[in-house]
Coordinates of C-alpha atoms in Angstrom, one line a residue:
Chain A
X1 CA 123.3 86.1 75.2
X2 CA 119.6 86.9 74.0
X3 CA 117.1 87.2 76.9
X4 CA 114.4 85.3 76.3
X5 CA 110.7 85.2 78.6
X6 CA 109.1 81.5 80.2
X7 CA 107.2 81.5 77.0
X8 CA 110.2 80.5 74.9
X9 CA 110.9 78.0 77.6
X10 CA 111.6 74.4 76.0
X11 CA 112.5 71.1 77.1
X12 CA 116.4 71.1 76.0
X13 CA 117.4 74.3 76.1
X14 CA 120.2 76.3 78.0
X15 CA 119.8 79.1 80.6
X16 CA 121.4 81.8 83.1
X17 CA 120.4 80.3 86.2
X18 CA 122.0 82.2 89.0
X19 CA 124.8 83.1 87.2
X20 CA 125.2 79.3 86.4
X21 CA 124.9 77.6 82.8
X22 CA 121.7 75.3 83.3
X23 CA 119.9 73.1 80.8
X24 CA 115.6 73.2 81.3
X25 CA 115.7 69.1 81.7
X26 CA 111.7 69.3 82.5
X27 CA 109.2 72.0 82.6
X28 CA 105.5 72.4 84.1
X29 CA 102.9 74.6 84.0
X30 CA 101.9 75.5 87.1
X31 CA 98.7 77.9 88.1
X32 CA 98.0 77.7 91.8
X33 CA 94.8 78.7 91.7
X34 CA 94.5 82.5 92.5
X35 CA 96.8 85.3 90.9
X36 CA 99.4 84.5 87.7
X37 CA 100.4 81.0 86.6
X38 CA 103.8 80.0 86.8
X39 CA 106.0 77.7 85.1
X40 CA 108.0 74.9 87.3
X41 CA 111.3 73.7 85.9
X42 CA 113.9 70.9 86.4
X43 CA 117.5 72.6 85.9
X44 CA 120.4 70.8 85.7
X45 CA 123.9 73.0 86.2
X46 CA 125.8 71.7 82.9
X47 CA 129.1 72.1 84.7
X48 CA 128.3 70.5 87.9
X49 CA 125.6 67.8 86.1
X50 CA 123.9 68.6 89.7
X51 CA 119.8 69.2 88.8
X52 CA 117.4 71.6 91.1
X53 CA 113.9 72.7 90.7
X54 CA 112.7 76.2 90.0
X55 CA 109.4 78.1 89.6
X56 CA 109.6 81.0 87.2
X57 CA 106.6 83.8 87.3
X58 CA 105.1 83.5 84.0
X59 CA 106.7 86.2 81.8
X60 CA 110.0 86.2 84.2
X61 CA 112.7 86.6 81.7
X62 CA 116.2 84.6 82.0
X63 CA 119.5 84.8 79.3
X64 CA 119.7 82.0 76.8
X65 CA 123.0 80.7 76.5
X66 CA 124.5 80.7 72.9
X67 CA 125.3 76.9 72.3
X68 CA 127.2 75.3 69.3
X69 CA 125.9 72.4 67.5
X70 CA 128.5 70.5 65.8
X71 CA 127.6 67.3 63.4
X72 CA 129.9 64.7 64.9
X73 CA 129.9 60.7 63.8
X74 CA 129.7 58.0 66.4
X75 CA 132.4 56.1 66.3
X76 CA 132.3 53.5 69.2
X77 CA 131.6 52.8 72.8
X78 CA 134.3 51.9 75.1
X79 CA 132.2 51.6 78.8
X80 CA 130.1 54.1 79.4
X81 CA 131.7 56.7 77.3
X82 CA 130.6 57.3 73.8
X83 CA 133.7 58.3 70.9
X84 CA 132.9 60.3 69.1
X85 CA 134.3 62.5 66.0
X86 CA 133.8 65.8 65.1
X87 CA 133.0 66.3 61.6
X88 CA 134.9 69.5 61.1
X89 CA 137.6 69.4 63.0
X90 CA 138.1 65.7 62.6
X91 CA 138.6 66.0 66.3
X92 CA 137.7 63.1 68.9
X93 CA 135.6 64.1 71.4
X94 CA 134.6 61.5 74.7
X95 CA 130.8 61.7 75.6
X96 CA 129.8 60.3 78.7
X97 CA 126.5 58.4 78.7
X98 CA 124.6 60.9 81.1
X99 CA 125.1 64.0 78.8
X100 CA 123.4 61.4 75.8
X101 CA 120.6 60.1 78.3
X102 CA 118.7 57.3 76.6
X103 CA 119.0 58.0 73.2
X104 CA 122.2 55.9 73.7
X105 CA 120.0 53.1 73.2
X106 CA 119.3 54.0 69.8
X107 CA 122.6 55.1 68.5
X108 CA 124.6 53.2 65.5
X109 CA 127.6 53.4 64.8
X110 CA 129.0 55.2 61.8
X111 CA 126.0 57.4 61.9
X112 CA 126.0 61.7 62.6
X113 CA 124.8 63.1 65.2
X114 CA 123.8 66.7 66.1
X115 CA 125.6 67.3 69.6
X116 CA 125.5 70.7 71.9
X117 CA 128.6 72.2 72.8
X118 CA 129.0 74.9 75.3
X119 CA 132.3 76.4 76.1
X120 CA 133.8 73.2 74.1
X121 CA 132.3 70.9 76.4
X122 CA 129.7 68.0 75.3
X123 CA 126.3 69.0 77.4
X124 CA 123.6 67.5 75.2
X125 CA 122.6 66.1 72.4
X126 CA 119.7 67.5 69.5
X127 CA 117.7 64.0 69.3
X128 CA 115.6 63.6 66.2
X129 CA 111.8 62.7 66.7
X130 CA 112.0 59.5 64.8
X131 CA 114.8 57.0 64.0
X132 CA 114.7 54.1 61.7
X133 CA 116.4 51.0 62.7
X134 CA 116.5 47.3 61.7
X135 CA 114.6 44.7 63.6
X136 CA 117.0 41.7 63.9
X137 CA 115.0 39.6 66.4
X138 CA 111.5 39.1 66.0
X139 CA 109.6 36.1 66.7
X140 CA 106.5 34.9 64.2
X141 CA 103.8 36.9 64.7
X142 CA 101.1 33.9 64.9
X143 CA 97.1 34.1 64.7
X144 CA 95.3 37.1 64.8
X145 CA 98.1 39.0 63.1
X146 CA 95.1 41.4 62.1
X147 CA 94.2 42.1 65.6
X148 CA 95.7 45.9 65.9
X149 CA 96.1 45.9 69.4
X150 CA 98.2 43.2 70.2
X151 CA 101.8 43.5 71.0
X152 CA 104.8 41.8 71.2
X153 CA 108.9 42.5 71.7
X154 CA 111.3 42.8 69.6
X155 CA 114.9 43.5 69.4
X156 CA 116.5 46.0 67.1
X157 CA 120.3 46.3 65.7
X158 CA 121.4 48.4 68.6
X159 CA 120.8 45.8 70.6
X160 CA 117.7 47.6 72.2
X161 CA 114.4 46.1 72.8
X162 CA 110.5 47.9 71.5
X163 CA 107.1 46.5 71.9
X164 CA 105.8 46.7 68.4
X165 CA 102.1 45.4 66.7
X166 CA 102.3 41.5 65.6
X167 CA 102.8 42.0 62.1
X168 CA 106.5 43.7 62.8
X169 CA 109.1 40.8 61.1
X170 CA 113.0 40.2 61.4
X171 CA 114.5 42.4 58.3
X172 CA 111.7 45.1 58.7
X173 CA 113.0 48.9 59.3
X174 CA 110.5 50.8 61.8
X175 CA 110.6 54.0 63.0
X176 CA 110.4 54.9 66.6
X177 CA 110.3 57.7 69.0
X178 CA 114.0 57.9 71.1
X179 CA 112.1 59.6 73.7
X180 CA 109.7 57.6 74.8
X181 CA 110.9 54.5 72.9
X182 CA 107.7 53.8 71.5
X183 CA 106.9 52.2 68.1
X184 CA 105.3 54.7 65.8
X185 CA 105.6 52.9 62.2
X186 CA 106.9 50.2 59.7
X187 CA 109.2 52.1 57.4
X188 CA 110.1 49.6 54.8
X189 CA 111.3 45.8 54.8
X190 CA 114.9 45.3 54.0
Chain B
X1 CA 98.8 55.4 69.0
X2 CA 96.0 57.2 70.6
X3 CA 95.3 56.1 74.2
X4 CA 92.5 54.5 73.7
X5 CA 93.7 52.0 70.7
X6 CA 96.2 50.8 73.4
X7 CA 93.6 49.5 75.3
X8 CA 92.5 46.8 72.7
X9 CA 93.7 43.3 74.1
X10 CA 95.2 45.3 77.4
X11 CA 94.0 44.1 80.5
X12 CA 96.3 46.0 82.5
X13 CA 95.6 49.1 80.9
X14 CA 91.8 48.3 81.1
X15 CA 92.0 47.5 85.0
X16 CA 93.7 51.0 85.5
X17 CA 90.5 52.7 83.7
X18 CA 87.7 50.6 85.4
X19 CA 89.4 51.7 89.4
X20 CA 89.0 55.0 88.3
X21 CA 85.3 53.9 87.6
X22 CA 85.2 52.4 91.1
X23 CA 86.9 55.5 92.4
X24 CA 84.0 57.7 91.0
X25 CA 80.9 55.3 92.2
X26 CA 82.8 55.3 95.3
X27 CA 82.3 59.2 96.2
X28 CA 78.6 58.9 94.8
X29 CA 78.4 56.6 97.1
X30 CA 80.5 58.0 100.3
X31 CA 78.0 61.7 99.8
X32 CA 74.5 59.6 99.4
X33 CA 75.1 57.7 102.5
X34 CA 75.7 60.9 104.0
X35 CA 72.5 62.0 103.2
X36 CA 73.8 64.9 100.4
X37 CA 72.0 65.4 97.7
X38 CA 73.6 65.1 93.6
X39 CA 72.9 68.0 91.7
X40 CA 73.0 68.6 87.8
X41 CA 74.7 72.4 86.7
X42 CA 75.0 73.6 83.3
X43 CA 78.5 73.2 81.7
X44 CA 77.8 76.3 78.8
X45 CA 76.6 79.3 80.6
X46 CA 76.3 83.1 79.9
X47 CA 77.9 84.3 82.7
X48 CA 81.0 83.5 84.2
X49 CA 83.3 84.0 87.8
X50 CA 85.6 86.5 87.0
X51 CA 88.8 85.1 87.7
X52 CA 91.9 87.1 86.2
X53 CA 94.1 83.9 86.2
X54 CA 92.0 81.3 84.9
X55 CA 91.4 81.1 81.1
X56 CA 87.9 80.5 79.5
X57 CA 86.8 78.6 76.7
X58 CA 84.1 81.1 74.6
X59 CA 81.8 80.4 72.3
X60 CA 78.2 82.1 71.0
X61 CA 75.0 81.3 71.2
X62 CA 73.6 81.5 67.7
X63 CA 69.5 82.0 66.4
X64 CA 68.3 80.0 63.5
X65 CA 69.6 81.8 61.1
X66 CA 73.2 81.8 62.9
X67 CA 73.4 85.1 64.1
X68 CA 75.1 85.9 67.3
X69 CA 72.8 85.8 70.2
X70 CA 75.2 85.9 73.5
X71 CA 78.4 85.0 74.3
X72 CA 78.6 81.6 76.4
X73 CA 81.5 80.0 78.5
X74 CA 82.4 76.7 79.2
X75 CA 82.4 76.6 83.2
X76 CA 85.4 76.7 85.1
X77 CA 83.7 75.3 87.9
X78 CA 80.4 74.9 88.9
X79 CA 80.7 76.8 92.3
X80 CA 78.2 80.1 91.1
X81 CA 75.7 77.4 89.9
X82 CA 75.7 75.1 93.3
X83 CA 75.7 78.6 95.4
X84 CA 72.5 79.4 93.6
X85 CA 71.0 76.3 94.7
X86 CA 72.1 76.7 98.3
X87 CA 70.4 80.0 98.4
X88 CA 67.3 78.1 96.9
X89 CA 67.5 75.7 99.8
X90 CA 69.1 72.7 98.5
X91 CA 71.0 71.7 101.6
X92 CA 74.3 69.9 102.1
X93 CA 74.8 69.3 98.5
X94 CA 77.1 67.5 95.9
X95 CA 77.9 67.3 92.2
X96 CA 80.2 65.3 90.2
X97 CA 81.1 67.0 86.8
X98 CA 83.2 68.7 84.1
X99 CA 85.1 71.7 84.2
X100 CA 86.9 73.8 81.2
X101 CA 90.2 75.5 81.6
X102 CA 92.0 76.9 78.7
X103 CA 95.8 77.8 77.9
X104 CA 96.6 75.1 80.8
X105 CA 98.5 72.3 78.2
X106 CA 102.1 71.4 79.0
X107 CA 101.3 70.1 82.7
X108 CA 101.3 66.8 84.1
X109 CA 98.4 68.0 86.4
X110 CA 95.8 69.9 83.5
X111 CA 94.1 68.4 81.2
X112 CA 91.7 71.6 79.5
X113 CA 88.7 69.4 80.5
X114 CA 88.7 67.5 83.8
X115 CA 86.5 66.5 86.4
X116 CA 85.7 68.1 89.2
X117 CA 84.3 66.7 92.7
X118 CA 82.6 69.9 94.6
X119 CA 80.7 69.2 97.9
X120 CA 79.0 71.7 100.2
X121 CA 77.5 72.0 104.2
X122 CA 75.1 74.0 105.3
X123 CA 76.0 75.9 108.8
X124 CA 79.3 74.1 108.7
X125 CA 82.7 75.6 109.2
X126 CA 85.5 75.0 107.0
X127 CA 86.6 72.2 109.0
X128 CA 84.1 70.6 108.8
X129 CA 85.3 69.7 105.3
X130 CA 88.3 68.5 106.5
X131 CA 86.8 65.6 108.4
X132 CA 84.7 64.9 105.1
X133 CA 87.9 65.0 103.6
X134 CA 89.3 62.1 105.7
X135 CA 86.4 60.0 105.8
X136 CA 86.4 60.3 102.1
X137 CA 89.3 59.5 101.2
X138 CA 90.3 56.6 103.7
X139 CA 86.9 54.8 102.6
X140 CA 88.4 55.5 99.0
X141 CA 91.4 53.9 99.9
X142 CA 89.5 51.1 101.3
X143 CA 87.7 50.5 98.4
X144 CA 90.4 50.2 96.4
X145 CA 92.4 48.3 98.5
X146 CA 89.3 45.6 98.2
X147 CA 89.0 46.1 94.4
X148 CA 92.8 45.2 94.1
X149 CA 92.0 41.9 96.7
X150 CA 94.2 43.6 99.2
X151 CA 93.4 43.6 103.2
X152 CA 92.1 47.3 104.7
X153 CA 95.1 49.4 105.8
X154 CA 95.5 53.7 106.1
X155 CA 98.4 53.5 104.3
X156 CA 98.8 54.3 100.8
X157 CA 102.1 54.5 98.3
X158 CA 102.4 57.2 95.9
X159 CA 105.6 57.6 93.8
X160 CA 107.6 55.9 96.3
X161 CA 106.7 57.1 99.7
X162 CA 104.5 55.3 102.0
X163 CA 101.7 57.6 103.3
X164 CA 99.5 57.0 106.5
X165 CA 95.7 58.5 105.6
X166 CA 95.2 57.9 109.7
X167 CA 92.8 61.1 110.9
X168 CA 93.4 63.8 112.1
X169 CA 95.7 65.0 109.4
X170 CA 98.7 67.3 109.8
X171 CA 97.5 71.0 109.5
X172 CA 100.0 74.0 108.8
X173 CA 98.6 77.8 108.8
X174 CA 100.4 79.4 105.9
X175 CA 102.1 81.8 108.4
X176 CA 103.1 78.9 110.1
X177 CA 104.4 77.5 106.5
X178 CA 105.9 80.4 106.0
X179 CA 108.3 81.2 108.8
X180 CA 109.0 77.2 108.9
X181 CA 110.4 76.5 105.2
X182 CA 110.5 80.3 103.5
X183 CA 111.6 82.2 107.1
X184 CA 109.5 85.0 106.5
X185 CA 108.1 86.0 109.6
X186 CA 104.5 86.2 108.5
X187 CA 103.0 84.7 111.7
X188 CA 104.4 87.6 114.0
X189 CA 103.2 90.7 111.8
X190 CA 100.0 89.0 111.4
X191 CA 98.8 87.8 114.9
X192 CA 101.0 89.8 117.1
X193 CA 101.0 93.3 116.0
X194 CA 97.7 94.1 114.4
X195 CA 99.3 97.4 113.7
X196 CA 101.5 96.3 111.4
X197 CA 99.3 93.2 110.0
X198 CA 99.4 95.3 106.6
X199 CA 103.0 95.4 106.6
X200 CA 103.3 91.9 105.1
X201 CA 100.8 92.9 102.0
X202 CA 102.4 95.9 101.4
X203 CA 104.1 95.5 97.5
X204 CA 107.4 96.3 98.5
X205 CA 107.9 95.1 101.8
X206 CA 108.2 91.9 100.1
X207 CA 109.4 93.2 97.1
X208 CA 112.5 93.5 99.0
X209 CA 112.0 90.0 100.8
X210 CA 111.6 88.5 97.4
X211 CA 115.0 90.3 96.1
X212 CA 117.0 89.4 99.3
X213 CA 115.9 85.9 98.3
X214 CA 117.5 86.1 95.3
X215 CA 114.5 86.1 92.8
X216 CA 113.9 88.2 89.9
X217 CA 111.6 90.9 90.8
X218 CA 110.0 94.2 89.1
X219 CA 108.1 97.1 90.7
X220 CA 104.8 95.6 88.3
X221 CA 105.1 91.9 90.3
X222 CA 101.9 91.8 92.0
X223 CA 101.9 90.7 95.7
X224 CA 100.1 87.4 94.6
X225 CA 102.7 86.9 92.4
X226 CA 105.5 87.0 94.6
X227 CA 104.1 85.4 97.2
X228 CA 103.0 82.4 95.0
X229 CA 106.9 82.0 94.0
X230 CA 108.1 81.5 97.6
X231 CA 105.2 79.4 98.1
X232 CA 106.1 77.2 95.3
X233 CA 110.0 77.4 95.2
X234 CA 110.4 77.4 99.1
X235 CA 106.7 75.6 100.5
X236 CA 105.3 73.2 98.2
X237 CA 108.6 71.5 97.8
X238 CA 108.8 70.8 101.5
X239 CA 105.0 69.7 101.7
X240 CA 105.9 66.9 99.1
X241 CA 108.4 65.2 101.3
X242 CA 106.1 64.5 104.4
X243 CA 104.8 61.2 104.5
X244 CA 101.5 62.3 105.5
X245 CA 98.8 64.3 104.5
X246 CA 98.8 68.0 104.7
X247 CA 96.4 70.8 105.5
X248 CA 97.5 74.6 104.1
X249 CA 95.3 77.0 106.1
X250 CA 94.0 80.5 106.5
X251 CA 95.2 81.8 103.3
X252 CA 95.9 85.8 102.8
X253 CA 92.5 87.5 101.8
X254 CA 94.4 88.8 98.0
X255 CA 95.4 84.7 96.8
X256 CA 91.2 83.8 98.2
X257 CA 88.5 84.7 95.7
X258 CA 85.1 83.6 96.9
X259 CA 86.6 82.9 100.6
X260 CA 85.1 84.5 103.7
X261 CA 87.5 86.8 105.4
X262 CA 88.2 85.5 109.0
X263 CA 86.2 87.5 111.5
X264 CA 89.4 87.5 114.3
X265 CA 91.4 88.4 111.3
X266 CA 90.9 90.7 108.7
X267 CA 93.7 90.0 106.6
X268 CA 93.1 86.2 106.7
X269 CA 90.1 84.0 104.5
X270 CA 88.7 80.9 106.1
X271 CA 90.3 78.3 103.3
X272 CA 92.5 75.3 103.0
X273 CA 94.6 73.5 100.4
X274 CA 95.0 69.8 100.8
X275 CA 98.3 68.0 99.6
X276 CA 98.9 64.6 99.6
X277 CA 102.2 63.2 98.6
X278 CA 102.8 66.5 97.0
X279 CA 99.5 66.2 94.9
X280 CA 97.7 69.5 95.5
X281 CA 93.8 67.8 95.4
X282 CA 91.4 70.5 97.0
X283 CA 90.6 73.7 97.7
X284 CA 87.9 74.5 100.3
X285 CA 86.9 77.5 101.2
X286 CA 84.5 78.3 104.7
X287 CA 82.2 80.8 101.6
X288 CA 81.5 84.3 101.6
X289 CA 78.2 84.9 101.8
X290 CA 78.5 88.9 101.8
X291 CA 77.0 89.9 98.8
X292 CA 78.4 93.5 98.7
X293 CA 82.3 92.0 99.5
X294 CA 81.6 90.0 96.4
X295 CA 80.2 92.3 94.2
X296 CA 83.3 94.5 94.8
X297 CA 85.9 91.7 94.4
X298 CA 84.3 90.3 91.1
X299 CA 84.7 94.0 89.8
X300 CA 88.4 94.2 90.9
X301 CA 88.4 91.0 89.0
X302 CA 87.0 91.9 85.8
X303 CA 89.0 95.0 86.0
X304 CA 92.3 93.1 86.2
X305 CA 90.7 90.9 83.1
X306 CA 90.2 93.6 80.9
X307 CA 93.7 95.3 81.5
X308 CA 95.8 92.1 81.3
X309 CA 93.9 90.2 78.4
X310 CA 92.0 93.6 77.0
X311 CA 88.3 91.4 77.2
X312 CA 85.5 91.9 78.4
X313 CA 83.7 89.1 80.1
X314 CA 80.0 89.1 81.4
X315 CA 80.1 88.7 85.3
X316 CA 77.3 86.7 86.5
X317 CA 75.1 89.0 88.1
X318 CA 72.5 86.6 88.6
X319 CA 75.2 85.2 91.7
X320 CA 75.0 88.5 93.0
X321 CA 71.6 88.8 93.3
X322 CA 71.5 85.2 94.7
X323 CA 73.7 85.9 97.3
X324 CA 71.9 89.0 98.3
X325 CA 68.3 87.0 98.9
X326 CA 71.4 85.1 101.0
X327 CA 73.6 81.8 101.3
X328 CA 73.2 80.1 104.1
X329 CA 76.7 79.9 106.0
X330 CA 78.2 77.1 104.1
X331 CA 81.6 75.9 103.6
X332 CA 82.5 73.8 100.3
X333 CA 85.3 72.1 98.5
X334 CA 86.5 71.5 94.8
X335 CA 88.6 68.2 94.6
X336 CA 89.5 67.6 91.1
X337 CA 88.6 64.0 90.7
X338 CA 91.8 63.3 88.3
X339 CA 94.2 64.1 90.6
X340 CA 92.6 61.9 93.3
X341 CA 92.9 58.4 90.6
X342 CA 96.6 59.7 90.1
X343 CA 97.1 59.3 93.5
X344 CA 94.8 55.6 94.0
X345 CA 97.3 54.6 90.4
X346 CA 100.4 55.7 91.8
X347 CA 101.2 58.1 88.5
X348 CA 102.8 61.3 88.3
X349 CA 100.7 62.3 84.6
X350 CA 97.2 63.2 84.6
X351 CA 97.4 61.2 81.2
X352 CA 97.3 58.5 83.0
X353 CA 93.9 58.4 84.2
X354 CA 92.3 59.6 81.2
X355 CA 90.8 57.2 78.1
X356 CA 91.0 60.4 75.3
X357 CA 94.1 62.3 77.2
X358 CA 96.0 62.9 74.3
X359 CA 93.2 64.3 71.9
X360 CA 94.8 67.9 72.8
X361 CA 98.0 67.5 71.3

């Protein structure tokens, strides 16, 4: 396990919290206003999925723990667990929806996904910053289809929904950030 | 999209920007009926406060022909400016403007320039700022109760909890904070055994508190530092739960830089932290007006600077010499004026309340 200091901290990451495994779910920067700052994190325990708060000292120094990333193909959804297949092993592996978070909105099937593995077990998932899906329901964008700031909603091919710009059609392919679930651009039109 | 191309046919996002507008005429408003006057201090200045945990922005003064003529900061506050015109007879005084903090990004609660609200009386004590606070702040509500066609009412929701503004608010000493959530029994060593007041200040008296706690500690942790983690891990937490607001006071003299020192208690400063649903929104200080106590705390300061960030910064002297010609007894506040529209629009994100809030990234 590699020590690392509250500067490497990151969104996403795994520590040695208390001599618990702990993903960094949310991190602040905190400075309360006389001596060092401080950094105020949201850790959830990855075996007990049970979340706490924490403020480091800025500079305190806390073990990284060593996680696996193994490519692994979506396969289906059967309730709120997510099948999944390992692409080396050829193994199946169940994901429950709260270790994917919302990027389950934006899964399709058939596709690979990077997923974190400690100890064998499914904790997380490495989300890309942009994914490119197909809008199948859109309705006509009408006058003032040059106006940039108006919006409307449209629904893409897993089923979720994004508020896009007007000119956005059925059959176009638009990118979008899984985190936030905004729009961020018209790829191409199918 | 940037923030402010979102606003472009969004009424709801324009409404959110225009109560901050209201929220800001409102204060004018609140201090000139109350007879204070608005003052104007410079944002780029030569000298600065030295403060060891606050970043500043630098820059140079250049000649015509672009040679360096000073160094120049952006303010961190405008505190050393206002104090100068207290000592020049201003009077109960207040200014609305903007203040520069670097190496704050990755917070919901920075932005590196954000505005500040500071307001000062003359031959007031620190308390007295309290009840300003109140008044303030329930007429704010008030106004923005109107603004949004809703009938008056001391209540107020933020992020899910209903809080009563009704004066006086709740006030907790920090000793008394202390002993309550952390159960570190700061209250006895201080007040009840002057002899050992020191006891609690001593490095490794809670060194060992710290450890027993559980937290990471090193012989270099500084007593500021350790004490800030408790306060944070074990305090702050507890504050945000109460539906009410909530007065911090009489800090420990080492976490109180331009605080008077309490007279019945040397180890104490005459200041106060206000929290409202968790949001920390001012820091008011009853203000040292002792020009040698100063002198010698702004050079611990700039000592601390140039060890930890090897620079050297220009103290503002000038301040000195100000307070030695004298500051009336005064007591003052900063209220950063972003926090206070996070709590009127119910958001946990500075972002929120700021047109150009992601120009940083």
């Amino acid at each position: 396990m590699a020590k690392i200091n509250t500067s490497d901290f990151q969104k996403g990451i795994f520590i040695e919290f208390k001599s618990e495994p702990h993903q960094i779910v949310d991190m602040q920067f905190v400075n309360p206003g006389k001596g060092s700052a401080f950094v105020r994190t949201k850790l959830k325990n990855i075996k007990t999925g049970k979340s706490q708060e924490f403020t480091f000292k800025s500079g305190e120094s806390a073990l990284q723990i060593p996680i696996e990333v193994h490519e692994m193909q979506y396969l289906y959804k059967q309730n709120d667990v997510f099948v999944f297949m390992d692409n080396n092993s050829y193994e199946q592996m169940n994901i429950a929806k709260e270790t994917i978070g919302n990027f389950s909105n934006f899964m399709k099937e058939g596709e690979i996904y990077q997923i974190l593995l400690f100890e064998s077990m499914a904790v997380g998932m490495r989300y890309p910053k942009k994914v490119r899906l197909l809008v199948t329901e859109a309705e006509e964008g009408t006058k003032g289809n040059s106006v940039t700031g108006a919006k409307k909603t449209v629904i893409l091919e897993t089923g979720v929904q994004v508020t896009t710009p007007l000119f956005i059609k059925k059959g176009d392919v638009i990118a979008v950030d899984p985190e936030t679930g905004e729009y961020l651009e018209r790829a191409y039109t199918k | 999209m940037k923030a402010w191309q979102r606003l472009i046919g969004n009424k709801k996002l324009w409404d959110k920007f225009f109560l901050r507008e209201k929220i800001i005429q409102a204060i004018r408003f609140f201090f000139i009926k109350n007879k204070f006057h608005e003052v104007e201090t410079p944002l780029l200045v030569p000298w600065v406060i030295p403060e060891s945990y606050l970043d500043v922005f630098e820059t140079h003064l250049k000649d015509r022909n672009k040679r360096n003529i000073r160094k120049m900061y952006l303010t961190t506050s405008p505190e050393a400016y206002i104090k100068k015109l207290l000592v020049a007879g201003i009077g109960n005084c207040f200014e609305i403007t903007k203040s520069f903090r670097n190496s704050e990004t990755g917070s919901n609660l920075h932005n590196p320039e954000f505005t500040i609200l500071e307001w000062y009386r003359i031959d007031a004590d620190y308390f007295k700022i309290l009840r300003d606070c109140e008044n303030l702040i329930l007429h704010l509500n008030h106004i923005v109760r109107k603004n949004r066609g809703l009938s008056p009412s001391n209540y107020i929701q933020y992020q899910g909890k209903f809080i009563d503004l009704k004066p006086p608010w709740k006030k907790i000493s920090v000793s008394e904070a202390m002993s309550k959530y952390a159960k570190i029994s700061f209250a006895d060593t201080i007040y009840k055994n002057k002899s050992k007041t020191a006891d609690i200040f001593n490095n490794q008296k809670i060194l060992k508190i710290a450890e027993k706690k559980g937290y990471n500690v090193k012989e270099t942790d500084t007593w500021e530092a350790l004490f800030n983690q408790i306060f944070l891990n074990e305090i702050e937490p507890c504050l945000a739960t109460l539906e009410e607001p909530v007065v911090v006071y009489d800090y420990p003299l080492p976490v109180s830089a331009l605080a008077r020192r309490k007279p019945e208690n040397p180890y104490l400063s005459e200041r106060f932290e206000l929290y409202i649903g968790g949001l920390e929104l001012g820091d008011c200080y009853g203000e040292l007006t002792d020009y040698n106590e100063q002198k010698r705390r702004f050079r611990e300061e700039a000592e601390k600077i140039k060890l930890e960030k090897s620079i050297k910064i220009n103290i503002d002297i000038n301040f000195i010499e100000a307070l030695k010609i004298g500051l009336p007894r005064c007591s003052g506040i900063a209220v950063g004026i972003d926090r206070l529209v996070m709590l009127f629009l119910d958001t946990n994100n500075i972002s929120d309340t700021l047109i150009f809030s992601d120009m940083y990234k």
